[in-house]
Short mmCIF file of C-alpha atoms in Angstrom, two decimals:
data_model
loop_
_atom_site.label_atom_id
_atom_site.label_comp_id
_atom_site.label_asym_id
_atom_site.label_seq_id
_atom_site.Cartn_x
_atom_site.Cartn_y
_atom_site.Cartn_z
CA UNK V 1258 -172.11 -96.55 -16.01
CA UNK V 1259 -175.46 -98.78 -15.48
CA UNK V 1260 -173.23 -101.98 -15.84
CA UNK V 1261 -172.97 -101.63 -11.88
CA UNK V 1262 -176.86 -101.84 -11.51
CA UNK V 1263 -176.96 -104.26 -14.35
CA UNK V 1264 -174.32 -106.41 -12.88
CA UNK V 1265 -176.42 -106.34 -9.04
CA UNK V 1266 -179.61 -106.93 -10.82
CA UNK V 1267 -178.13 -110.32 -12.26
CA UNK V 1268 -176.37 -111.31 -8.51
CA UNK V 1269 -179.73 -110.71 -7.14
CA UNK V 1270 -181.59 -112.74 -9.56
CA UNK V 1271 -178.64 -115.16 -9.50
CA UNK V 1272 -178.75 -114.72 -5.50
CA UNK V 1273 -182.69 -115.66 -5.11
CA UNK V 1274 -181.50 -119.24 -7.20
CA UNK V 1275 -178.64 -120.41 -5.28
CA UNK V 1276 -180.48 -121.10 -2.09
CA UNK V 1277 -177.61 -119.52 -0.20
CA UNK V 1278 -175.02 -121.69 -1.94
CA UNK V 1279 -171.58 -120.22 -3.79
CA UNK V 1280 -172.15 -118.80 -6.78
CA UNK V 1281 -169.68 -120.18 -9.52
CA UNK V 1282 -171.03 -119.19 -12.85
CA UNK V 1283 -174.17 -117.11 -14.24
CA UNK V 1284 -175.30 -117.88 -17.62
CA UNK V 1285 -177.27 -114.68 -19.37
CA UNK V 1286 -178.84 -114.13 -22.13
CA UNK V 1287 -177.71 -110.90 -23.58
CA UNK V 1288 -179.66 -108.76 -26.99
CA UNK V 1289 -177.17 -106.44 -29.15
CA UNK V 1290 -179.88 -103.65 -28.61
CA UNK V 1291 -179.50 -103.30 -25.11
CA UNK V 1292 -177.39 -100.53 -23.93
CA UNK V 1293 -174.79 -102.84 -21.81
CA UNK V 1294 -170.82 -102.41 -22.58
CA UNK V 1295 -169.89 -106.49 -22.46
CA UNK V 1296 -166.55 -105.72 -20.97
CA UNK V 1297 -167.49 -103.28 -18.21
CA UNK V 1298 -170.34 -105.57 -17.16
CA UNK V 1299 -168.11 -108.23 -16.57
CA UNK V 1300 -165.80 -105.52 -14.95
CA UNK V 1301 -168.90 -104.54 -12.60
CA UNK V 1302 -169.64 -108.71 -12.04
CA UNK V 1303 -166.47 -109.28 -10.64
CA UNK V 1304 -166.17 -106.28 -8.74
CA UNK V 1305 -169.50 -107.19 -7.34
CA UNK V 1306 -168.58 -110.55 -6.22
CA UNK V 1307 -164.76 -109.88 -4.77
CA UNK V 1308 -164.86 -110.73 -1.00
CA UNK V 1309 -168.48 -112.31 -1.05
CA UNK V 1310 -168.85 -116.22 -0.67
CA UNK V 1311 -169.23 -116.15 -4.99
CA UNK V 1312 -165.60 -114.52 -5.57
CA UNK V 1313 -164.24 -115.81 -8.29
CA UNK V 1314 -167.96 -116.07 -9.96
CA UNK V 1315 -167.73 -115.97 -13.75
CA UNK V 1316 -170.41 -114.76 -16.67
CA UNK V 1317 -171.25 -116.78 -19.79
CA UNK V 1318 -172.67 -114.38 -21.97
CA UNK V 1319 -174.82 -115.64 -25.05
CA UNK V 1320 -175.12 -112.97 -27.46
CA UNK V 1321 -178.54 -112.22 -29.26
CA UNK V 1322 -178.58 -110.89 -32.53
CA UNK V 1323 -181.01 -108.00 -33.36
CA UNK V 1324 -183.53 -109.65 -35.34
CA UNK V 1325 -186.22 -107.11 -36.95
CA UNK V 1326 -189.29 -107.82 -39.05
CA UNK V 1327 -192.28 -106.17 -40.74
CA UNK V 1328 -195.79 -106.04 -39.92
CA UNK V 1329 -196.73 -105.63 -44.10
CA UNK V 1330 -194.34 -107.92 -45.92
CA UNK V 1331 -193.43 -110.18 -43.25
CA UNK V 1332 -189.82 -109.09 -44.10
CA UNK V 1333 -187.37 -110.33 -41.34
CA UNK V 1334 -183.82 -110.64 -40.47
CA UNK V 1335 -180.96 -108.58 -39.29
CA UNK V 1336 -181.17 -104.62 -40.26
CA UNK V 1337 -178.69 -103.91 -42.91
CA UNK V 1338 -177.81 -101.12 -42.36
CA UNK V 1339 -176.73 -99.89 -38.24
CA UNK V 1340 -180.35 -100.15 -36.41
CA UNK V 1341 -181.85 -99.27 -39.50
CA UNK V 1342 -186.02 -99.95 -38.68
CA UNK V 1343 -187.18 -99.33 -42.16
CA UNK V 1344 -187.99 -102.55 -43.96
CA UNK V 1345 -185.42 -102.97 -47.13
CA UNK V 1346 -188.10 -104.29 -49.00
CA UNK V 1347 -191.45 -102.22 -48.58
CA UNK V 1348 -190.00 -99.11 -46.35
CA UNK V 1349 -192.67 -99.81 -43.58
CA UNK V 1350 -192.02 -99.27 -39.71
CA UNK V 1351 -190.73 -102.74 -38.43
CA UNK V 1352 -190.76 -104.58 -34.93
CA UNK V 1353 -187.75 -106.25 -32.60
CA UNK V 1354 -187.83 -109.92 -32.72
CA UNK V 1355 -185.07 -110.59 -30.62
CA UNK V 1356 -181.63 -108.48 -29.20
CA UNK V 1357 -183.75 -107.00 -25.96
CA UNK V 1358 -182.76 -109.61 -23.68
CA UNK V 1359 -181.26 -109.19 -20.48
CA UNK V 1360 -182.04 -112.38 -18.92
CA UNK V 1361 -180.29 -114.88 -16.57
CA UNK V 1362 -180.77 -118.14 -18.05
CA UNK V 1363 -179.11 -120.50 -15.42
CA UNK V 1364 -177.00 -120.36 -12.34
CA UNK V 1365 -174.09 -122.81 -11.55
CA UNK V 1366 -173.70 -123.25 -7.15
CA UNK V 1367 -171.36 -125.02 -5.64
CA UNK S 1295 -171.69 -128.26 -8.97
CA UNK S 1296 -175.00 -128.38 -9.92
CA UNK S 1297 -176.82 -125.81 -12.46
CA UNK S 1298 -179.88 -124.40 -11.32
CA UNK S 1299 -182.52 -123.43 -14.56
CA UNK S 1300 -183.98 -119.58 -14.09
CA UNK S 1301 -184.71 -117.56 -16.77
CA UNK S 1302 -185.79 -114.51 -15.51
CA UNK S 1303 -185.29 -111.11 -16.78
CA UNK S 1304 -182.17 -109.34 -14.77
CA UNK S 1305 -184.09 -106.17 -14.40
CA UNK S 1306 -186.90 -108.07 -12.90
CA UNK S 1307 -186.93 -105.69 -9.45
CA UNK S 1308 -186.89 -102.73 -11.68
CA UNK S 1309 -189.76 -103.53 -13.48
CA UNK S 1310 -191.90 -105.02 -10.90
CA UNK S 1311 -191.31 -101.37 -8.97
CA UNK S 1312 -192.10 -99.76 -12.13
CA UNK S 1313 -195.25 -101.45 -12.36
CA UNK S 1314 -196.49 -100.16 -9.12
CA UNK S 1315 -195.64 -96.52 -10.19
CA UNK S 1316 -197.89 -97.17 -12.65
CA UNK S 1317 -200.10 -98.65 -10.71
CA UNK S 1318 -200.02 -95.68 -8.25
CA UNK S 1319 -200.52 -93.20 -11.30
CA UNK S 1320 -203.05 -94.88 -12.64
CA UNK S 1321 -204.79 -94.60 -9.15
CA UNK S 1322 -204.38 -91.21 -9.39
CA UNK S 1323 -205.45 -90.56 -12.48
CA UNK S 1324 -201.86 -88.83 -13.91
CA UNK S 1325 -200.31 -89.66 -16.79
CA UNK S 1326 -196.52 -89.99 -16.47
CA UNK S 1327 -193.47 -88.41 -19.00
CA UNK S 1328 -190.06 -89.63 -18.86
CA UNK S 1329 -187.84 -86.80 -20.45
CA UNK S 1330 -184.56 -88.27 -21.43
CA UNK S 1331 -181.08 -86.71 -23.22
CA UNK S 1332 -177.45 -86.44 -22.85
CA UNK S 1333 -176.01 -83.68 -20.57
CA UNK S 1334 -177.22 -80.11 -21.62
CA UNK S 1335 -179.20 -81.05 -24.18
CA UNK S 1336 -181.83 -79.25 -22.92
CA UNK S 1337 -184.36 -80.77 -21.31
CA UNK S 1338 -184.97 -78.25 -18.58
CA UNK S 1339 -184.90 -75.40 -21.02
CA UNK S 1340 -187.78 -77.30 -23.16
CA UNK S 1341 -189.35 -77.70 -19.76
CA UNK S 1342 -189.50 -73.97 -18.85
CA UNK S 1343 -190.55 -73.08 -22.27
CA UNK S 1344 -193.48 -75.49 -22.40
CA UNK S 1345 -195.07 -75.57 -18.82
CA UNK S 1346 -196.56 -72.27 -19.35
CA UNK S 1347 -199.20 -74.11 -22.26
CA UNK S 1348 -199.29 -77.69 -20.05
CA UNK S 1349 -200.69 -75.23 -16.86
CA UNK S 1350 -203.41 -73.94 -18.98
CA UNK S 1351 -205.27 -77.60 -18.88
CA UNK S 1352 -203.27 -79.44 -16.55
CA UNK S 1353 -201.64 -79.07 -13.62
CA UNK S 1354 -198.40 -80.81 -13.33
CA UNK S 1355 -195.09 -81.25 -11.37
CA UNK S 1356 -191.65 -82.17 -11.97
CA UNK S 1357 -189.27 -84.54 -10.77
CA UNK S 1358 -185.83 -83.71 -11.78
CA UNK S 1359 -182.85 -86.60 -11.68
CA UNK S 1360 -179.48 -85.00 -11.56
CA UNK S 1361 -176.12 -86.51 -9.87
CA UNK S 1362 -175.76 -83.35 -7.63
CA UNK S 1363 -177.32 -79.87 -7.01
CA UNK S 1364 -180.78 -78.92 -6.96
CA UNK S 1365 -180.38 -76.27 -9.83
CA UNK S 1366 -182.93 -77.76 -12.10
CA UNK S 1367 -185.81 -77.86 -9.50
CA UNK S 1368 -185.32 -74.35 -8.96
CA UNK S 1369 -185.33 -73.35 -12.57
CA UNK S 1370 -188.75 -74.87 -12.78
CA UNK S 1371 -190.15 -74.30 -9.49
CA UNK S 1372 -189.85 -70.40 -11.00
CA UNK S 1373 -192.54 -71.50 -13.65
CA UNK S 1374 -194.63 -72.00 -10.59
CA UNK S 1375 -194.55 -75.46 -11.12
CA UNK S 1376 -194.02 -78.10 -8.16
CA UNK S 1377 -190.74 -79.55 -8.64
CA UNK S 1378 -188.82 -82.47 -6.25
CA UNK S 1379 -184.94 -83.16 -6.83
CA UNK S 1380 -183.92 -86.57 -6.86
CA UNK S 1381 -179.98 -86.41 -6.08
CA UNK S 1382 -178.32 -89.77 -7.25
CA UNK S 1383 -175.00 -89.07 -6.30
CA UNK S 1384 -173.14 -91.11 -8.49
CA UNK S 1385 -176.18 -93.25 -10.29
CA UNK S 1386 -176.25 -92.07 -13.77
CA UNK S 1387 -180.14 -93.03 -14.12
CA UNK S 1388 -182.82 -92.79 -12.67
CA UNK S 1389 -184.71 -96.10 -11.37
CA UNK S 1390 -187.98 -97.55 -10.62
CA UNK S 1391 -187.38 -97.57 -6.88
CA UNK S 1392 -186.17 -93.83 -6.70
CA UNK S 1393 -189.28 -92.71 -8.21
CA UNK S 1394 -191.47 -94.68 -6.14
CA UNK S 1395 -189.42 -93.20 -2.93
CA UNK S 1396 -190.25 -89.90 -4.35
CA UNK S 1397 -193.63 -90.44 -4.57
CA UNK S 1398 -194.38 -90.67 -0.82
CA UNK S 1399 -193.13 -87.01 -0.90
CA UNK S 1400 -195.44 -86.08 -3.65
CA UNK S 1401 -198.58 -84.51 -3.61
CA UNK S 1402 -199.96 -86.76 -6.29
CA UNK S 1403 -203.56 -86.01 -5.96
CA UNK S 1404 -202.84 -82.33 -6.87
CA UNK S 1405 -201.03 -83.43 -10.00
CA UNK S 1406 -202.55 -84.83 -13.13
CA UNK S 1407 -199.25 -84.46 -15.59
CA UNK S 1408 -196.12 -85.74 -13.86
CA UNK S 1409 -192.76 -84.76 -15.99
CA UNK S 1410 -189.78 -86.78 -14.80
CA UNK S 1411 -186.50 -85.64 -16.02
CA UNK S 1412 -183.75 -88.42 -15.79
CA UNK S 1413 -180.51 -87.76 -15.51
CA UNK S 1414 -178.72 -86.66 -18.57
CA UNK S 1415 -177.23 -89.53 -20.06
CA UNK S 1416 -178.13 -91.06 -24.01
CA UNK S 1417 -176.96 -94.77 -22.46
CA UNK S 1418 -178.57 -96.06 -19.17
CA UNK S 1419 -181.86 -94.25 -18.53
CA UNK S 1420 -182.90 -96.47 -21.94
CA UNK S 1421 -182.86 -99.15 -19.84
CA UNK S 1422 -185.06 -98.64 -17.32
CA UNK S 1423 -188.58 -98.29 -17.00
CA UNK S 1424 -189.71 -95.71 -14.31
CA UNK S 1425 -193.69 -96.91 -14.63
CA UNK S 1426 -194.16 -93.90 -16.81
CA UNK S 1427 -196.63 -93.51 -20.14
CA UNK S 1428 -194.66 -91.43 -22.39
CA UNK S 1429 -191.01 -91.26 -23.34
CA UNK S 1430 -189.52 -88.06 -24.70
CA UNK S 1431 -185.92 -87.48 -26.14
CA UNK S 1432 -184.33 -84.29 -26.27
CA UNK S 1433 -181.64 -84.51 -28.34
CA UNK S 1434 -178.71 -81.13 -29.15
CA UNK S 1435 -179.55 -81.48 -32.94
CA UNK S 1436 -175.20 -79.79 -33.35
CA UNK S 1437 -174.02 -82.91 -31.80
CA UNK S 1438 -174.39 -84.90 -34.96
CA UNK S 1439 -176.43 -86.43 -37.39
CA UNK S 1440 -174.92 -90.07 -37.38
CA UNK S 1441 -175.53 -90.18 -33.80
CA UNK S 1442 -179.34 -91.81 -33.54
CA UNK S 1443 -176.88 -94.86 -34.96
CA UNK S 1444 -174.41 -94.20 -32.17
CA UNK S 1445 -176.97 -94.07 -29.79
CA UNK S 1446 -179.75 -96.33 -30.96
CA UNK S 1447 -181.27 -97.33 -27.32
CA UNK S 1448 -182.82 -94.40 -26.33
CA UNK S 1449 -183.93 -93.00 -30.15
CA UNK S 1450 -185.76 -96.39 -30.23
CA UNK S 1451 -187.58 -96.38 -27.25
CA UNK S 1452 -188.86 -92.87 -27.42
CA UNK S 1453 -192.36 -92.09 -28.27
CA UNK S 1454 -191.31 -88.87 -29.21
CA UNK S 1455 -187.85 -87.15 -30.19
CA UNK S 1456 -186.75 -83.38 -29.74
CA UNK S 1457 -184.21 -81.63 -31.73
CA UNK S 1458 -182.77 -78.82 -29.62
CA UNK S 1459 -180.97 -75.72 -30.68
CA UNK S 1460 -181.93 -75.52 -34.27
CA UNK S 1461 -180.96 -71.98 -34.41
CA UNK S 1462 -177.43 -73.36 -33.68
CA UNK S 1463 -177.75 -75.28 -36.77
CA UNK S 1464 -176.19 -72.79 -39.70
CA UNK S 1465 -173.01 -72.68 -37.53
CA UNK S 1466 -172.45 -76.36 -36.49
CA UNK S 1467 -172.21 -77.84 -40.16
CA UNK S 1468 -174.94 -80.59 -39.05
CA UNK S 1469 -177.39 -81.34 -41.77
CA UNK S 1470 -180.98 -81.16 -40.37
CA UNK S 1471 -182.18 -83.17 -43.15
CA UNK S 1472 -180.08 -85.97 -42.45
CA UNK S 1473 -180.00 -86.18 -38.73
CA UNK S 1474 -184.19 -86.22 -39.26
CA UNK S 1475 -183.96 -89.42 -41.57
CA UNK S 1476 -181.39 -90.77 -39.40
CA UNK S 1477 -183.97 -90.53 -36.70
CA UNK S 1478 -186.51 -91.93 -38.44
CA UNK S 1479 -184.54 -95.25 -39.42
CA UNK S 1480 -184.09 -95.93 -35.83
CA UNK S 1481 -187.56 -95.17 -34.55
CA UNK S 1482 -189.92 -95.03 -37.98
CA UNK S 1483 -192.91 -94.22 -35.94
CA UNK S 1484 -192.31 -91.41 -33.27
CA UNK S 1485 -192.80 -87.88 -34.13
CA UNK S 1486 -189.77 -85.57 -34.34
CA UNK S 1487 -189.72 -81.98 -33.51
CA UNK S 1488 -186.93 -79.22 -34.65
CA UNK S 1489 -187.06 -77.11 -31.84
CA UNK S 1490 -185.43 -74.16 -30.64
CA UNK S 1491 -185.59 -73.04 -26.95
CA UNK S 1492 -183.45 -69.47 -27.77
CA UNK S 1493 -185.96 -68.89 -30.32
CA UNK S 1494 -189.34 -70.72 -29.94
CA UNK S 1495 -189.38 -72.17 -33.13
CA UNK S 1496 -191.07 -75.39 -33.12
CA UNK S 1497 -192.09 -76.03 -28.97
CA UNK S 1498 -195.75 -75.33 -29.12
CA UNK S 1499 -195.75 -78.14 -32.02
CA UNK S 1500 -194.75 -80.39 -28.73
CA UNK S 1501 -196.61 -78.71 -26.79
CA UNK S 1502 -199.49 -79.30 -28.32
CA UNK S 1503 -198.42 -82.92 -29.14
CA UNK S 1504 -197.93 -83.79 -25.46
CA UNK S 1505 -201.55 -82.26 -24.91
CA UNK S 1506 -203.24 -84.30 -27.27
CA UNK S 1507 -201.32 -87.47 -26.06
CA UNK S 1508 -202.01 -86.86 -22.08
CA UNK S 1509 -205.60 -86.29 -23.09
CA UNK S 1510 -206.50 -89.51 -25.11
CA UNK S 1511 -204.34 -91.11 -22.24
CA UNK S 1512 -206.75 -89.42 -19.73
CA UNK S 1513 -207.01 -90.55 -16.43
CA UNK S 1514 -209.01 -88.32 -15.39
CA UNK S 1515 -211.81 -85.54 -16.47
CA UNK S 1516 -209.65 -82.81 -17.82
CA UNK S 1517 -209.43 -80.01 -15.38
CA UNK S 1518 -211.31 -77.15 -17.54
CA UNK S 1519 -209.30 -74.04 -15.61
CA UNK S 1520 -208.18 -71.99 -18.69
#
């Protein structure tokens, strides 16, 4: 799965912080609509780091809910129904607020 | 220990590569179609049966995305349409980097409509933006209805969804009806066509659509060699 390239993509980002010091811990900032498995990421994470300088490296993940709202009724909170984009009050198209982030917030070093 | 502030987006790379694709397209003038699905969907198969109509205004090339084999590049190369296999071993999406090694192989000024057909997968290609202008989904409309919930990602993201093998349909026990309003909670705005590739039914409807998209995203003065 993409956790692999997900989980290098976050070491590199991680990497270009640490000024060539140990990694110990990554904090990211992770949506609910992204397509990333939590468990397998932080399968891929430390299967990245084993037998670098960062073994041992941990994740904190921060969870961000899927937050929707519409353009008409300004409508906006979490879909009730699964990933339902249809506003529950007006039936117009709505827009992603937040739960599309994939960011690394902050990186611990030794 | 000391904690270093960053906030920057993990697929930063990605999309800085993707944004010289688009760059390089746009220097071109061609506009650029990500076709995405699970395995055997049928994205090649919408592919063959639609390049005949895209050749009669544009002229365009594929770039197929498989794990292994170069199967797909000869299916459409025999639609006498340029096609260049990407081979990602065990990658189970295509990237922003793999595309823009492709390019340098390309003949981009003789193309104006580039089709790129990721790897078939309804999880990771979602993910990652290949610089292109258009997203298509091809989706095996037997599979399911409940599954644009299942698979919300890459329903959400397209600008346009397929329904394959709605002749299958009377013998899979999938309701049509509901699989269509299923798609439409996820992704309220993008068209979605019931297509068939055994029978026809529905692909000049894309066709057509893709047309008329490419050509108010023109690039470039419309070739006029009907």
């Amino acid at each position: 799965m993409h956790e692999a390239a997900i989980a290098a993509g976050i070491l590199e980002v991680a990497g270009e912080n640490a000024a060539g010091r140990p990694i110990q811990k990554v904090g990211l900032r992770l949506g609910r609509f992204t397509g990333v498995v939590r468990e397998a990421l932080e399968f891929a994470f430390e299967a990245l780091t084993a037998g670098t300088k960062s073994e041992g490296a941990r994740l904190e993940i921060e969870e961000v809910p899927l937050v929707v709202s519409c353009p008409v009724c300004k409508w906006a909170g979490r879909p009730a129904e699964n990933f339902c984009m249809l506003c529950p009050q007006c039936g117009a198209a709505m827009q992603i607020v937040t739960g599309r982030e994939m960011e690394v917030v902050w990186v611990d070093v030794e | 220990m000391e904690r270093v502030p960053v906030e920057k987006k993990v697929l930063k790379k990605n999309d800085e590569l993707a944004a010289e694709n688009r760059q390089l397209f746009e220097h071109h003038g061609l506009v650029a179609v990500n076709v995405m699905s699970a395995p055997g969907a049928g994205k090649t198969s919408v592919l063959e049966r639609i390049l005949p109509a895209l050749k009669s205004e544009f002229r365009p090339a594929v770039i197929e995305g498989d794990l292994y084999t170069t199967l797909d590049a000869q299916r459409i190369e025999k639609t006498g349409v340029p096609a260049y296999q990407i081979t990602t071993g065990t990658c189970c999406h295509l990237d922003a980097k793999m595309i823009a090694k492709a390019l340098t192989q390309f003949p981009l000024g003789e193309t104006d409509l580039l089709i790129i057909e990721n790897v078939g997968n309804m999880v990771c290609p979602a993910e990652f933006d290949l610089g292109e202008d258009l997203r298509v989904m091809v989706f095996s409309a037997v599979e399911g209805a409940e599954k644009p919930q299942k698979y919300p990602l890459m329903f959400r993201t397209a600008d346009a969804v397929i329904l394959n093998k709605t002749d299958l349909i009377p013998y899979s026990g999938v309701s049509l009806h509901d699989l269509v309003s299923n798609v439409v909670k996820v992704n309220p705005t993008a068209p979605v066509f019931a297509v068939s590739c055994r029978t026809g039914e529905g692909l000049a409807e894309f066709a057509g659509w893709l047309m008329q998209r490419a050509r108010s995203l023109h690039k470039r003065e419309v070739s006029s060699c009907v």
